[in-house]
Coordinates of C-alpha atoms in Angstrom, one line a residue:
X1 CA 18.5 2.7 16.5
X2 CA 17.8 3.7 20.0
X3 CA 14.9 2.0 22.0
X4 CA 13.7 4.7 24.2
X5 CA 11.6 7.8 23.2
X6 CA 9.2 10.9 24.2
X7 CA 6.5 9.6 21.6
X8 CA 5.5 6.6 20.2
X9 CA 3.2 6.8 17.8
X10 CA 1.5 3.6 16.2
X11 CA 0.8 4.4 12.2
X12 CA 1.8 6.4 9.7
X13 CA -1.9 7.2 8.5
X14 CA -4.0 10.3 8.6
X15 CA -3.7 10.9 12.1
X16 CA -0.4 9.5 12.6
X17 CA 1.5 11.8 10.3
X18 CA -0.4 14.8 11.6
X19 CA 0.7 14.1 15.3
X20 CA 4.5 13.4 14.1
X21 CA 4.8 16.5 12.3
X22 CA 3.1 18.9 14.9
X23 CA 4.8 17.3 17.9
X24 CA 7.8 17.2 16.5
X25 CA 7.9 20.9 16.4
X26 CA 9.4 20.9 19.7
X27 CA 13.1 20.1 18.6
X28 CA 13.9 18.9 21.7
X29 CA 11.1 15.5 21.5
X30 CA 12.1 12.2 20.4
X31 CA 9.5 10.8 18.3
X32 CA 9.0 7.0 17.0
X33 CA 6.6 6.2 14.3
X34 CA 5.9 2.8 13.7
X35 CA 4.4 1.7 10.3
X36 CA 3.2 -1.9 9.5
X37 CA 3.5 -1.3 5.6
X38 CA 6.7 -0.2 3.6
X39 CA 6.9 3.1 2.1
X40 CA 5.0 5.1 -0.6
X41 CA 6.9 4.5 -3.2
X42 CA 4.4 3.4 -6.3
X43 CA 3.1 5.4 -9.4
X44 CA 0.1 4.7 -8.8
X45 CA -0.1 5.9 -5.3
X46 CA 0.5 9.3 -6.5
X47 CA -1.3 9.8 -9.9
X48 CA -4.7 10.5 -8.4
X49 CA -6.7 9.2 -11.3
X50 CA -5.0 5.7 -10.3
X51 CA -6.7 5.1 -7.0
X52 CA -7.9 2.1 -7.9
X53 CA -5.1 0.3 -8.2
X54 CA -2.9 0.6 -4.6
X55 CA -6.6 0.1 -2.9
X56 CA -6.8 -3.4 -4.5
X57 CA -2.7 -4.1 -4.3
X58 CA -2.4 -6.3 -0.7
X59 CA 1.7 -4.5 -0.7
X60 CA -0.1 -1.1 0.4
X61 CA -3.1 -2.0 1.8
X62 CA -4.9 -4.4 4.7
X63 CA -7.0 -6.3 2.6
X64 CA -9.7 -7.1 5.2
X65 CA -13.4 -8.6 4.5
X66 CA -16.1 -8.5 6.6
X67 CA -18.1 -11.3 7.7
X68 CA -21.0 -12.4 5.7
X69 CA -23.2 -9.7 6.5
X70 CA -26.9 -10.9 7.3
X71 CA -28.6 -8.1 5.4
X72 CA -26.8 -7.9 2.6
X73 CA -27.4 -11.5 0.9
X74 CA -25.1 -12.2 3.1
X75 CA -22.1 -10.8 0.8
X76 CA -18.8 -10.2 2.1
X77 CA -17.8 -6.4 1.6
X78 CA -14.3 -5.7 0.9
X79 CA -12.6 -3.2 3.6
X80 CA -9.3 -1.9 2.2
X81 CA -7.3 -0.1 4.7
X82 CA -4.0 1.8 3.9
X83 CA -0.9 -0.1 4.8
X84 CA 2.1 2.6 3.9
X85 CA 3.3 6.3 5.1
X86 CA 0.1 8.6 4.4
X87 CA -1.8 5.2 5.4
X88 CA -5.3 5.6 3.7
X89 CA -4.7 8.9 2.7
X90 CA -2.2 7.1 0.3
X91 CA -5.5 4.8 -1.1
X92 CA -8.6 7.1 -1.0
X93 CA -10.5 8.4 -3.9
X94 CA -8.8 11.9 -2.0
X95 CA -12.2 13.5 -1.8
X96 CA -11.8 17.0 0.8
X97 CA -15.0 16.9 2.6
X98 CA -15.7 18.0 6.3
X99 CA -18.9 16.8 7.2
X100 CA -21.4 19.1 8.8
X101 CA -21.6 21.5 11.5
X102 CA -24.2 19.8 13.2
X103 CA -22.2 16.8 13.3
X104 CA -19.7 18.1 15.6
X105 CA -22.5 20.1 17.9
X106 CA -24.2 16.7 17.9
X107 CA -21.2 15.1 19.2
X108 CA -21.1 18.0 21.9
X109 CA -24.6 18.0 22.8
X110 CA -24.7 14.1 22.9
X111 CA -21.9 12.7 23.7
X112 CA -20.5 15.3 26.4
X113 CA -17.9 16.4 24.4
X114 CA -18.1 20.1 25.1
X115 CA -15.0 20.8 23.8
X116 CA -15.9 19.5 20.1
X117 CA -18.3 21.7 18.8
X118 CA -18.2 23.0 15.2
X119 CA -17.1 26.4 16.6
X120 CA -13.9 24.2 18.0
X121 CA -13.0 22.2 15.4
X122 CA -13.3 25.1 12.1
X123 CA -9.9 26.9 13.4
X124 CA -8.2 23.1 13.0
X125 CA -10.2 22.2 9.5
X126 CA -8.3 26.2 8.4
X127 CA -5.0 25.1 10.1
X128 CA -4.5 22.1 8.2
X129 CA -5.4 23.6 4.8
X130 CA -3.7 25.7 2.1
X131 CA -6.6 25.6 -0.2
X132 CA -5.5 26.9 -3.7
X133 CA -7.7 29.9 -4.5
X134 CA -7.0 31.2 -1.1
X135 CA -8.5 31.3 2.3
X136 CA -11.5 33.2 4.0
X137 CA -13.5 32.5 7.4
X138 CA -13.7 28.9 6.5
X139 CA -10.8 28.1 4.6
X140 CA -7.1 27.8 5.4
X141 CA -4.4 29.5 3.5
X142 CA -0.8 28.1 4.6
X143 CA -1.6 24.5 6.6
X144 CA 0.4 21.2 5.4
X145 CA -2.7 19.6 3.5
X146 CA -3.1 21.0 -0.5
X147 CA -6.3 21.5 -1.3
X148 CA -7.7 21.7 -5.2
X149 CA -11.2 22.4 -6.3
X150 CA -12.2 20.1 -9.2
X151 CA -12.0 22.3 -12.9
X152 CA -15.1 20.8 -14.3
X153 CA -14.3 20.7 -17.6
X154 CA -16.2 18.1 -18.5
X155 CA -20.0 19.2 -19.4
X156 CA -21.5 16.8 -17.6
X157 CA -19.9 17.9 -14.1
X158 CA -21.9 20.7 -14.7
X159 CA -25.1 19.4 -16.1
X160 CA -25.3 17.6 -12.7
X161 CA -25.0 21.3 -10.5
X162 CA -27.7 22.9 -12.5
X163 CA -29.7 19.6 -12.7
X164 CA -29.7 19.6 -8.7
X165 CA -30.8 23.6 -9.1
X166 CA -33.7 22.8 -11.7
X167 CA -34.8 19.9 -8.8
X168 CA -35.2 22.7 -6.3
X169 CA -32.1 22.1 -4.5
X170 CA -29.4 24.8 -3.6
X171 CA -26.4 25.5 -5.4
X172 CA -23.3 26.0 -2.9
X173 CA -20.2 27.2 -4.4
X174 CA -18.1 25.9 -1.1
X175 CA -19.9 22.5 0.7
X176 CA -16.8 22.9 3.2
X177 CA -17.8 26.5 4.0
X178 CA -20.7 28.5 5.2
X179 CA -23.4 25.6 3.2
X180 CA -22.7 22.3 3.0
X181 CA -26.3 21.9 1.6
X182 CA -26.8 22.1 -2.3
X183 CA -25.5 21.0 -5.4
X184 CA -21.4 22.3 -6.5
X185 CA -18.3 21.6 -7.3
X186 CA -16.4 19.7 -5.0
X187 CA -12.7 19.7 -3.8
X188 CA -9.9 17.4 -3.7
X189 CA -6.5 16.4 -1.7
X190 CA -4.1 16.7 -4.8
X191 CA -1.6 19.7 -5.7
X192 CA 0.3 20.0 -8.5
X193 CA -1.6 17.1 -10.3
X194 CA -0.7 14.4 -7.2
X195 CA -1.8 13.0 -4.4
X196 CA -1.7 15.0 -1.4
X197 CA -1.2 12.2 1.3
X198 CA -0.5 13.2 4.9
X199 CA 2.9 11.3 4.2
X200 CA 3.3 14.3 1.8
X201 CA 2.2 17.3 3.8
X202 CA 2.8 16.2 7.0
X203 CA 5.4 13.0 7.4
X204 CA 8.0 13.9 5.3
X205 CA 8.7 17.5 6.5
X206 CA 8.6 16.1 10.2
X207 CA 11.1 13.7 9.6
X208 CA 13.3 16.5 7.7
X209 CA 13.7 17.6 11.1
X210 CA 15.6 15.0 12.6
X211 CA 13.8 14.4 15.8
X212 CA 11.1 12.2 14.3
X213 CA 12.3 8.4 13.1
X214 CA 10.1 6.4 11.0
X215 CA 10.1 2.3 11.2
X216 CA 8.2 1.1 8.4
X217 CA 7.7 -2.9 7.6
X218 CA 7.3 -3.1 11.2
X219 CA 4.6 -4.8 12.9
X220 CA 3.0 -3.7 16.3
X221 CA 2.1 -6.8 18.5
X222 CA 1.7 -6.0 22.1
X223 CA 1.1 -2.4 23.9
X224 CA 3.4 -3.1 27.3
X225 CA 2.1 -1.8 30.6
X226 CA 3.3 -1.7 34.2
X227 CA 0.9 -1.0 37.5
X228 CA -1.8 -2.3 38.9
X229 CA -4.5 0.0 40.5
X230 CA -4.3 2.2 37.0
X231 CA -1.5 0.9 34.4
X232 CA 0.3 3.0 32.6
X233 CA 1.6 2.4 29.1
X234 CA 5.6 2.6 28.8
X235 CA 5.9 1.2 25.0
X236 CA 5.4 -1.3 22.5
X237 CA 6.1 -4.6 21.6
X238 CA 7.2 -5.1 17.4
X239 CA 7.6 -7.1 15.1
X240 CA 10.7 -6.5 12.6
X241 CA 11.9 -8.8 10.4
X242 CA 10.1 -11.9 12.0
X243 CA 12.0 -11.3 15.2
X244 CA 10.1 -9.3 18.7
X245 CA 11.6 -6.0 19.0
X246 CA 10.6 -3.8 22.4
X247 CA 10.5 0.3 22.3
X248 CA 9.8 2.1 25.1
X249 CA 8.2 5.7 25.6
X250 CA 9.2 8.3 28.6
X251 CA 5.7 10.5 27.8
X252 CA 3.2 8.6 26.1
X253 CA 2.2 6.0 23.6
X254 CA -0.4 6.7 20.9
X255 CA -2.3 4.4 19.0
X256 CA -3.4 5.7 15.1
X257 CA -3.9 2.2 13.7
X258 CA -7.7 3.3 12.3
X259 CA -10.7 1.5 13.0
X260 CA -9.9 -1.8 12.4
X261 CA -6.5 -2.1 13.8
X262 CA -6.5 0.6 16.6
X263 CA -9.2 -1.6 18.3
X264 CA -7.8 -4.9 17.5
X265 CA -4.3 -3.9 19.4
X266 CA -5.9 -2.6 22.3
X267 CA -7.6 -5.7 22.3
X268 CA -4.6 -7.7 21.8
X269 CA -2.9 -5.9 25.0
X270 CA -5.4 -6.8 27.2
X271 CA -8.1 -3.6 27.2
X272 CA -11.8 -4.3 25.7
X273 CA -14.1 -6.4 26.7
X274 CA -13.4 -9.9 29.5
X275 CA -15.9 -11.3 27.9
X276 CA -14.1 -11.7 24.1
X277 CA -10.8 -11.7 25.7
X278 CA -10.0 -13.7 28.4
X279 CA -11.3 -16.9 26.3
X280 CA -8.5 -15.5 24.1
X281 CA -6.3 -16.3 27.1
X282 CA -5.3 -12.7 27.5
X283 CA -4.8 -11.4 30.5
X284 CA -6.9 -7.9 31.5
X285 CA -5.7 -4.5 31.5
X286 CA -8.2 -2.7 31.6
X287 CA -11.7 -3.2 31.0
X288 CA -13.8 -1.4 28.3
X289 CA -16.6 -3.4 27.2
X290 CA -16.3 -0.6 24.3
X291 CA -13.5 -1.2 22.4
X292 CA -14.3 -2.6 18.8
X293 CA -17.7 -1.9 19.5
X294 CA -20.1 0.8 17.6
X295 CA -18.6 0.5 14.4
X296 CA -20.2 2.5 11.7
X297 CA -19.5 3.0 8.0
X298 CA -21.3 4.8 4.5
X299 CA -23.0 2.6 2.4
X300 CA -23.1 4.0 -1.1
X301 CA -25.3 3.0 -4.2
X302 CA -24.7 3.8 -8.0
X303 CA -27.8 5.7 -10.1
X304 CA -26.1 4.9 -13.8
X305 CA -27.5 6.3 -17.3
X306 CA -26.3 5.9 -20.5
X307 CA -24.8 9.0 -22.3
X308 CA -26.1 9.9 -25.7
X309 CA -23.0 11.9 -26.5
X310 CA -19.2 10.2 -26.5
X311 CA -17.9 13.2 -23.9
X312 CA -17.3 10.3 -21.1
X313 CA -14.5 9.1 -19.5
X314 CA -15.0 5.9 -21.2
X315 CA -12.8 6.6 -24.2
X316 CA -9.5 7.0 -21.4
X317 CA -10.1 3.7 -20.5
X318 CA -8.9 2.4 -23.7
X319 CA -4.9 1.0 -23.7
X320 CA -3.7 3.8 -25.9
X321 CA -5.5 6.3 -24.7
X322 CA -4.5 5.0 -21.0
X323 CA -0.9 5.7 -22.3
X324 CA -1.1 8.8 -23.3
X325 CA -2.9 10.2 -20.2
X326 CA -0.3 8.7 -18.2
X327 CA 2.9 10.1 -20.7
X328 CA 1.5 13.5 -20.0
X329 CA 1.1 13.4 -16.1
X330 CA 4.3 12.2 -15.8
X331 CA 5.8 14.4 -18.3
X332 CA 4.0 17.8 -17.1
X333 CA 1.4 16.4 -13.8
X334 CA -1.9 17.9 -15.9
X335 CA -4.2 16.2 -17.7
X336 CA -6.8 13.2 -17.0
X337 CA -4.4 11.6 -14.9
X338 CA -4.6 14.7 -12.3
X339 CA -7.9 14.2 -10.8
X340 CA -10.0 11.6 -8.9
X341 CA -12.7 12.6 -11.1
X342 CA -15.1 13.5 -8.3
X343 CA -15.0 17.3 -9.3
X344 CA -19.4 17.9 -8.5
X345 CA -21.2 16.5 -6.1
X346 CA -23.9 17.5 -3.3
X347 CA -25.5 16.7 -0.3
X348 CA -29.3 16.9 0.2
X349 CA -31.6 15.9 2.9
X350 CA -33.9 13.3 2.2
X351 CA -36.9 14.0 3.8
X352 CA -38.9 17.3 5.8
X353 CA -37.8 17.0 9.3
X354 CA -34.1 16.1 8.9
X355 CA -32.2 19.1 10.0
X356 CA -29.0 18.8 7.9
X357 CA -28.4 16.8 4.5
X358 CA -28.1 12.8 5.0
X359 CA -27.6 12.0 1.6
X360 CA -24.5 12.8 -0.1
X361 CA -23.2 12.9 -4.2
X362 CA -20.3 12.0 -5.7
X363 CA -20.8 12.6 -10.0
X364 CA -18.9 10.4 -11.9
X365 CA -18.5 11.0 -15.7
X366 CA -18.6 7.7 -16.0
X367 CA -20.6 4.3 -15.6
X368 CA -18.4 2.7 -13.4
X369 CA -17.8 0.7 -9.8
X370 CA -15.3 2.0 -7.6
X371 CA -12.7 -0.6 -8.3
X372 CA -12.4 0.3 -11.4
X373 CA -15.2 -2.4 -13.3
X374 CA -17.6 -1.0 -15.9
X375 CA -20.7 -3.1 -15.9
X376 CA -21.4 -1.7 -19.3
X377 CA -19.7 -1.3 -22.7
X378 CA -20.4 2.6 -23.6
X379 CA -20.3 6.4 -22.6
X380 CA -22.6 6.9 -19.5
X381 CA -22.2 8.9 -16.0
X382 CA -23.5 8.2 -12.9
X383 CA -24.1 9.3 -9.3
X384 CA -22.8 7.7 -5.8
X385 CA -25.3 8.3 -3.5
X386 CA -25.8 7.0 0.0
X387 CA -27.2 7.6 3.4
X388 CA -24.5 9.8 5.4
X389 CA -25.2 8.9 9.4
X390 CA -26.7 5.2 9.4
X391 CA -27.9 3.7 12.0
X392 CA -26.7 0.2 11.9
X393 CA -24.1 -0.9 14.2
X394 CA -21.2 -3.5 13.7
X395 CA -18.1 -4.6 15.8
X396 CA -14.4 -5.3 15.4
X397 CA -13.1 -8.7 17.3
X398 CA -9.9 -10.5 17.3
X399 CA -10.4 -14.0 16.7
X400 CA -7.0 -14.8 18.3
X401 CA -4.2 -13.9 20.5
X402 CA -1.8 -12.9 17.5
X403 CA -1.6 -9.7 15.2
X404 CA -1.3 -11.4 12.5
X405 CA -4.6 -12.7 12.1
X406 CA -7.1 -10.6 10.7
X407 CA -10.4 -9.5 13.1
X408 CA -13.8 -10.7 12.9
X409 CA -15.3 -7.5 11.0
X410 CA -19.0 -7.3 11.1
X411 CA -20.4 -3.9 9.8
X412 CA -24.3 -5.2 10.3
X413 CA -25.1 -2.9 7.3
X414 CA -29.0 -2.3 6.7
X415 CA -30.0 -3.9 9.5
X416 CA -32.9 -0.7 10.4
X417 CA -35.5 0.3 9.1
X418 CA -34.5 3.8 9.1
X419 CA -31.3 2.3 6.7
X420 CA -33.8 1.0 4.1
X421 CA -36.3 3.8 4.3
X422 CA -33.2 6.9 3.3
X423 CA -32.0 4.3 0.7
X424 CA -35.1 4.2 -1.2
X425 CA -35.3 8.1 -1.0
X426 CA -31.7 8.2 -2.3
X427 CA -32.5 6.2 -5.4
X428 CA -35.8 8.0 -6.2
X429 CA -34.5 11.6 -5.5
X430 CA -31.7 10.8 -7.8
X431 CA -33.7 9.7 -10.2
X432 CA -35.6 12.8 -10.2
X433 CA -32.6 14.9 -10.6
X434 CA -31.6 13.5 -13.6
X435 CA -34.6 13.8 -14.6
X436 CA -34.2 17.4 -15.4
X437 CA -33.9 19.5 -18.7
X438 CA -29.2 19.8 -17.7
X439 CA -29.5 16.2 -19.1
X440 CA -32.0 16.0 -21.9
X441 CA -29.1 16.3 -24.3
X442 CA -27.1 13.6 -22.7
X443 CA -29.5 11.2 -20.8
X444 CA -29.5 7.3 -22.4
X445 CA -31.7 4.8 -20.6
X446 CA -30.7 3.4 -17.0
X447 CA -28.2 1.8 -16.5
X448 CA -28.8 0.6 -12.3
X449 CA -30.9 0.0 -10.7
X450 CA -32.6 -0.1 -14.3
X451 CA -36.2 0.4 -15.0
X452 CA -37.5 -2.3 -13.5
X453 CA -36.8 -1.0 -10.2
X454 CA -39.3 0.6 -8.6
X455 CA -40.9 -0.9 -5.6
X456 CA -39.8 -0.5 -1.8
X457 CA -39.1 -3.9 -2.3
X458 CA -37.4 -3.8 -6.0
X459 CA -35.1 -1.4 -4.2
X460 CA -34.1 -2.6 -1.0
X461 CA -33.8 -6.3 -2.7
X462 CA -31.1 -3.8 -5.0
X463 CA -29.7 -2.2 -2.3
X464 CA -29.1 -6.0 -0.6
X465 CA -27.3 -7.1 -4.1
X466 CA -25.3 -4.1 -4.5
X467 CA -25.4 -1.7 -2.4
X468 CA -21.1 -1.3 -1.5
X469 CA -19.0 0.4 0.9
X470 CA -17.8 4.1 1.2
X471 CA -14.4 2.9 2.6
X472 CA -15.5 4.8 5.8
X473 CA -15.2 2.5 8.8
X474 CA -15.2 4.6 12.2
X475 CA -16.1 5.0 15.7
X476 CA -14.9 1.5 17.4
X477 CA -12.8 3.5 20.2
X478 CA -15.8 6.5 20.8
X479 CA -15.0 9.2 22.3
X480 CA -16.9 10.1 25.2
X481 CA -18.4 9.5 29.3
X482 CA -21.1 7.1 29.0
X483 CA -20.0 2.9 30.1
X484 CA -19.3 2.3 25.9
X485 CA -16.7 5.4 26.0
X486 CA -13.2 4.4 25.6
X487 CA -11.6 7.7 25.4
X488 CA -12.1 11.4 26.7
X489 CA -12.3 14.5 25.2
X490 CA -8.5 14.5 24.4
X491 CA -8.1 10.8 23.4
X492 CA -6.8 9.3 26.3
X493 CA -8.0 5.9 27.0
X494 CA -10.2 5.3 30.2
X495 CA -8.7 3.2 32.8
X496 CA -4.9 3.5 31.8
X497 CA -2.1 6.4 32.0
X498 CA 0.0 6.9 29.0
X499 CA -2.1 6.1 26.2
X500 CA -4.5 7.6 23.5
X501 CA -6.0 6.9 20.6
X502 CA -6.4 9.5 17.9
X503 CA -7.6 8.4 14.4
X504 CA -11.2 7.7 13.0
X505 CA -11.9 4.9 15.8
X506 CA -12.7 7.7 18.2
X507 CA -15.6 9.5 16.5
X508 CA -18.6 9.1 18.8
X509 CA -20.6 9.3 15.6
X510 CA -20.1 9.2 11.8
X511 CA -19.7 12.6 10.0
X512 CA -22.0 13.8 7.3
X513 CA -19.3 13.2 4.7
X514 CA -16.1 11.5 3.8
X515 CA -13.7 10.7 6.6
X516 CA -10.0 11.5 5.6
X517 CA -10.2 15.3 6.7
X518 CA -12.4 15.2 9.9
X519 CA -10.0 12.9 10.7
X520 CA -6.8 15.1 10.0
X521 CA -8.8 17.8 11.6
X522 CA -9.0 15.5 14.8
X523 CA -5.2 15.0 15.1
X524 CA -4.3 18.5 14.9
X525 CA -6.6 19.7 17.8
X526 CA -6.0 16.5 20.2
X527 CA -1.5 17.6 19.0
X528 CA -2.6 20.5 20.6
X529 CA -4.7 19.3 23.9
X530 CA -1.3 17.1 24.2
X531 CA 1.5 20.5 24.0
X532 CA -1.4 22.2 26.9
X533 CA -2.7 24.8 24.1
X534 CA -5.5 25.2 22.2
X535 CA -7.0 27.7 19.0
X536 CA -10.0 30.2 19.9
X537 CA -13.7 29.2 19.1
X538 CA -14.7 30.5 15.5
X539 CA -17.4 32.4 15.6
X540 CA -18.4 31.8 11.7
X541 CA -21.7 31.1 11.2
X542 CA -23.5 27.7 9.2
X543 CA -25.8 27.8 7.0
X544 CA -29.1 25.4 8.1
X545 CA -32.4 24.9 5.8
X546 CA -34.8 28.0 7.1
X547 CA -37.6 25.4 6.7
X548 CA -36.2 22.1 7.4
X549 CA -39.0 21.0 9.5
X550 CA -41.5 21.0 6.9
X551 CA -39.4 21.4 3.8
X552 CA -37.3 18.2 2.1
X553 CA -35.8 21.1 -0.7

């Protein structure tokens, strides 16, 4: 095993595969990839409709908890984090979602990140992708990352699109293309029947090449510096086996930990905030008051009715039944097993005067939590819905001078108004959709909130209860100028040579939309500012509400 490298790149996750694979395209670079988890090898990993279970299994994921946050009942919420090749690619519900346009022009109008526009970042979203029924303007045809669009064979998948048309709303037959806004089917990261991790398009063919080694079950501790006036990063400090292990790198070391633990090592190697650190006894670096800071997440709710029909998902979860979906995905990869179940969805806005949708969908077939926990007996469906750019902020901490002790996590969820006041329009313009005439034949009574919900009050006291996470924690390394910046345009961190960070921790704001594939899309454009090259400006067009300033639908 040789010690010294081009590359070192901390995690195997979404962003860490992506930046193996494409610079490792230059034969000639040594590459290290350092993974803290072991590799992907489960079942349940790669049978998509299994999600649940390597989300809750501590062998393949960080099983971190946030404090006891003050507007939630003070609840602890759960914040799984892949911990294996693929990272949480290898533990999502594999929902392909991009976000909006206007996200990425907000981040260039706001954050003075010119460079980032929507018009910059399409030709990365197409170069990623082979999406199965081909590519256009918008799509891509021959990138690493499979892309499926849910079959929605289940009536109900259906009965939500046309309910969402019957409300007023759009339909879109493509949310990632031309109109995100509107009610359609929606895609998913799976090919062939299974999962479609990074570690599967992107990890595993770079290390085919021989010029990219991966160390899984090993630990980063310590990012090593030398200088003064402006350090610069020459490699890491590991832990394999129980014993400290040093690697160093000739170009540069980069940091795709995620949110939680991309902060927390810069934090650990002396670069955040004096303030939180040098308690710690650590000595400075660099100082960006920044770092952990601005953390931001999706909150999501569940609007659950009974189903009057037995066409549910709740029959598979009986143990023979289980069986015999499983049998045939293994046998043949089709069947129930195949999907994540999120085949419709939609995105709305929730109120005249919001230029592009806030509220996103994910239908359900069934009446379920996320982890798997039905809090009824019966056939029902249901709709995730949650506000999509909240503007609550949290922070990530260390607590001590070791990586092996978890963060202080503190998301600060519904802590605005603003929070409470898109929540309750989430739960009442849900309510309204399946309302409509698509559900007559199937709607029971409700499930949650229930009836008895109907207050501002009723609600956000519902929302405080119940209300869980998307699994979308982001933005604690923020791209940008301004004094809570801690990296520019291309990643780099301020105040050090040598060093970048390139995962979701440097989104200056949450995306309209689930986080794997903006954050895929990020690592392919910044593996390109990094070779000195970069794709044309798209000149595609998107599709915004003519009315939006007076209109809600």
């Amino acid at each position: 095993m040789q010690t010294e490298y081009d590359y070192i790149i901390i995690g195997a996750g979404s962003a860490g595969s992506v930046l193996a694979y494409r610079l490792g395209e230059d034969l000639n670079t040594k590459i290290l990839v350092i993974e803290a988890g072991p590799m992907d090898h489960n079942l349940f990993i790669h049978m998509p409709s299994g999600f649940a279970y390597p989300m809750a299994n501590p062998r393949y994921t960080w099983m971190y908890e946030s404090e006891p946050e003050p507007h939630l009942d003070n609840r602890r919420v759960h914040c799984p984090r892949g911990k294996t090749i693929g990272g949480s690619s290898s533990i999502n519900g594999m929902v392909y979602i991009r976000g909006n346009a206007q996200d990425y022009n907000g981040w260039a109008d706001k954050h003075g990140l010119p460079e980032w526009t929507y018009a910059h970042c399409l030709p990365y979203f197409k170069k990623a992708e082979t999406r199965e029924v081909g590519g256009d303007d918008y799509r891509g045809a021959d990138g690493p990352l499979h892309v499926h669009t849910g079959d929605c064979t289940n009536p109900l998948y259906n009965a939500f699109i046309e309910a969402g048309q019957q409300a007023g709303y759009p339909y879109t037959a493509d949310m990632n293309g031309y109109q995100q806004e509107g009610f359609g089917p929606m895609d998913m990261t799976t090919y062939k029947g299974r999962r479609w991790s990074t570690a599967m398009g992107y990890l595993r063919p770079a290390l085919k090449r021989g010029n990219v080694m991966l160390q899984p079950n090993t630990l980063a501790t310590r990012l090593l510096f030398e200088g003064k006036e402006k350090p610069r990063a020459i490699g890491i400090q590991v832990e394999q086996n129980g014993k400290p292990v040093t690697f160093r790198a000739k170009r540069e070391v980069i940091l795709s930990g995620g949110a939680i633990n991309s902060p927390q090592l810069l934090q650990l190697s002396g670069i955040g905030n004096p303030a939180h650190l040098q308690p710690l006894g650590i000595e400075m670096v660099a100082t960006l008051p920044g770092v952990g800071e601005n953390l931001q997440d999706h909150m999501e709710t569940y609007v659950q009715y009974a189903c009057k029909q037995p066409i549910t998902l709740y029959a598979a979860t009986k143990p023979l039944k289980m069986a015999a979906i499983g049998a045939e995905w293994v046998l043949f990869g089709t069947g129930l097993g195949g999907t994540n179940h999120f085949e419709s969805g939609g995105f709305i806005r929730s109120a005249a005067g919001v230029k592009h949708p806030d509220l996103q969908y994910h239908f359900l077939p069934m009446a379920v939590r996320y982890d798997g926990n039905s809090p009824v007996e019966g056939h029902g469906f249901q709709a995730h819905v949650g506000p999509m750019r909240s503007t609550s902020r949290g922070h990530v901490r260390i607590r001590t001078k070791s990586a092996l002790d978890a963060p202080t996590i503190l998301f600060n969820y519904m802590s605005t108004e603003q929070d409470k006041k898109e929540f309750r329009a989430a739960i009442r313009l849900t309510r309204e959709v399946f309302a409509q005439k698509a559900f007559d034949a199937f709607r029971g009574e409700e499930i949650s909130p229930g009836k008895d919900v109907q207050t501002d009050a009723q609600i956000d006291a519902h929302i405080r209860a119940s209300a869980e996470t998307a699994y979308h924690p982001s933005c604690t390394c923020a791209m940008g100028t301004g004094d809570m910046a801690v990296v520019d345009a291309q990643g780099r961190v301020h105040g050090v040579q040598g060093l970048r960070v390139v995962d979701a921790s440097i989104m200056p704001l949450i995306v309209s939309g689930n986080l794997n594939v903006p954050t895929i899309m990020m690592a392919e454009k910044i593996a390109d500012a990094i070779k000195g090259q970069a794709l044309p400006p798209s000149p595609a067009p998107a599709w915004v509400h003519p009315h939006w300033e007076t209109q809600q639908r």
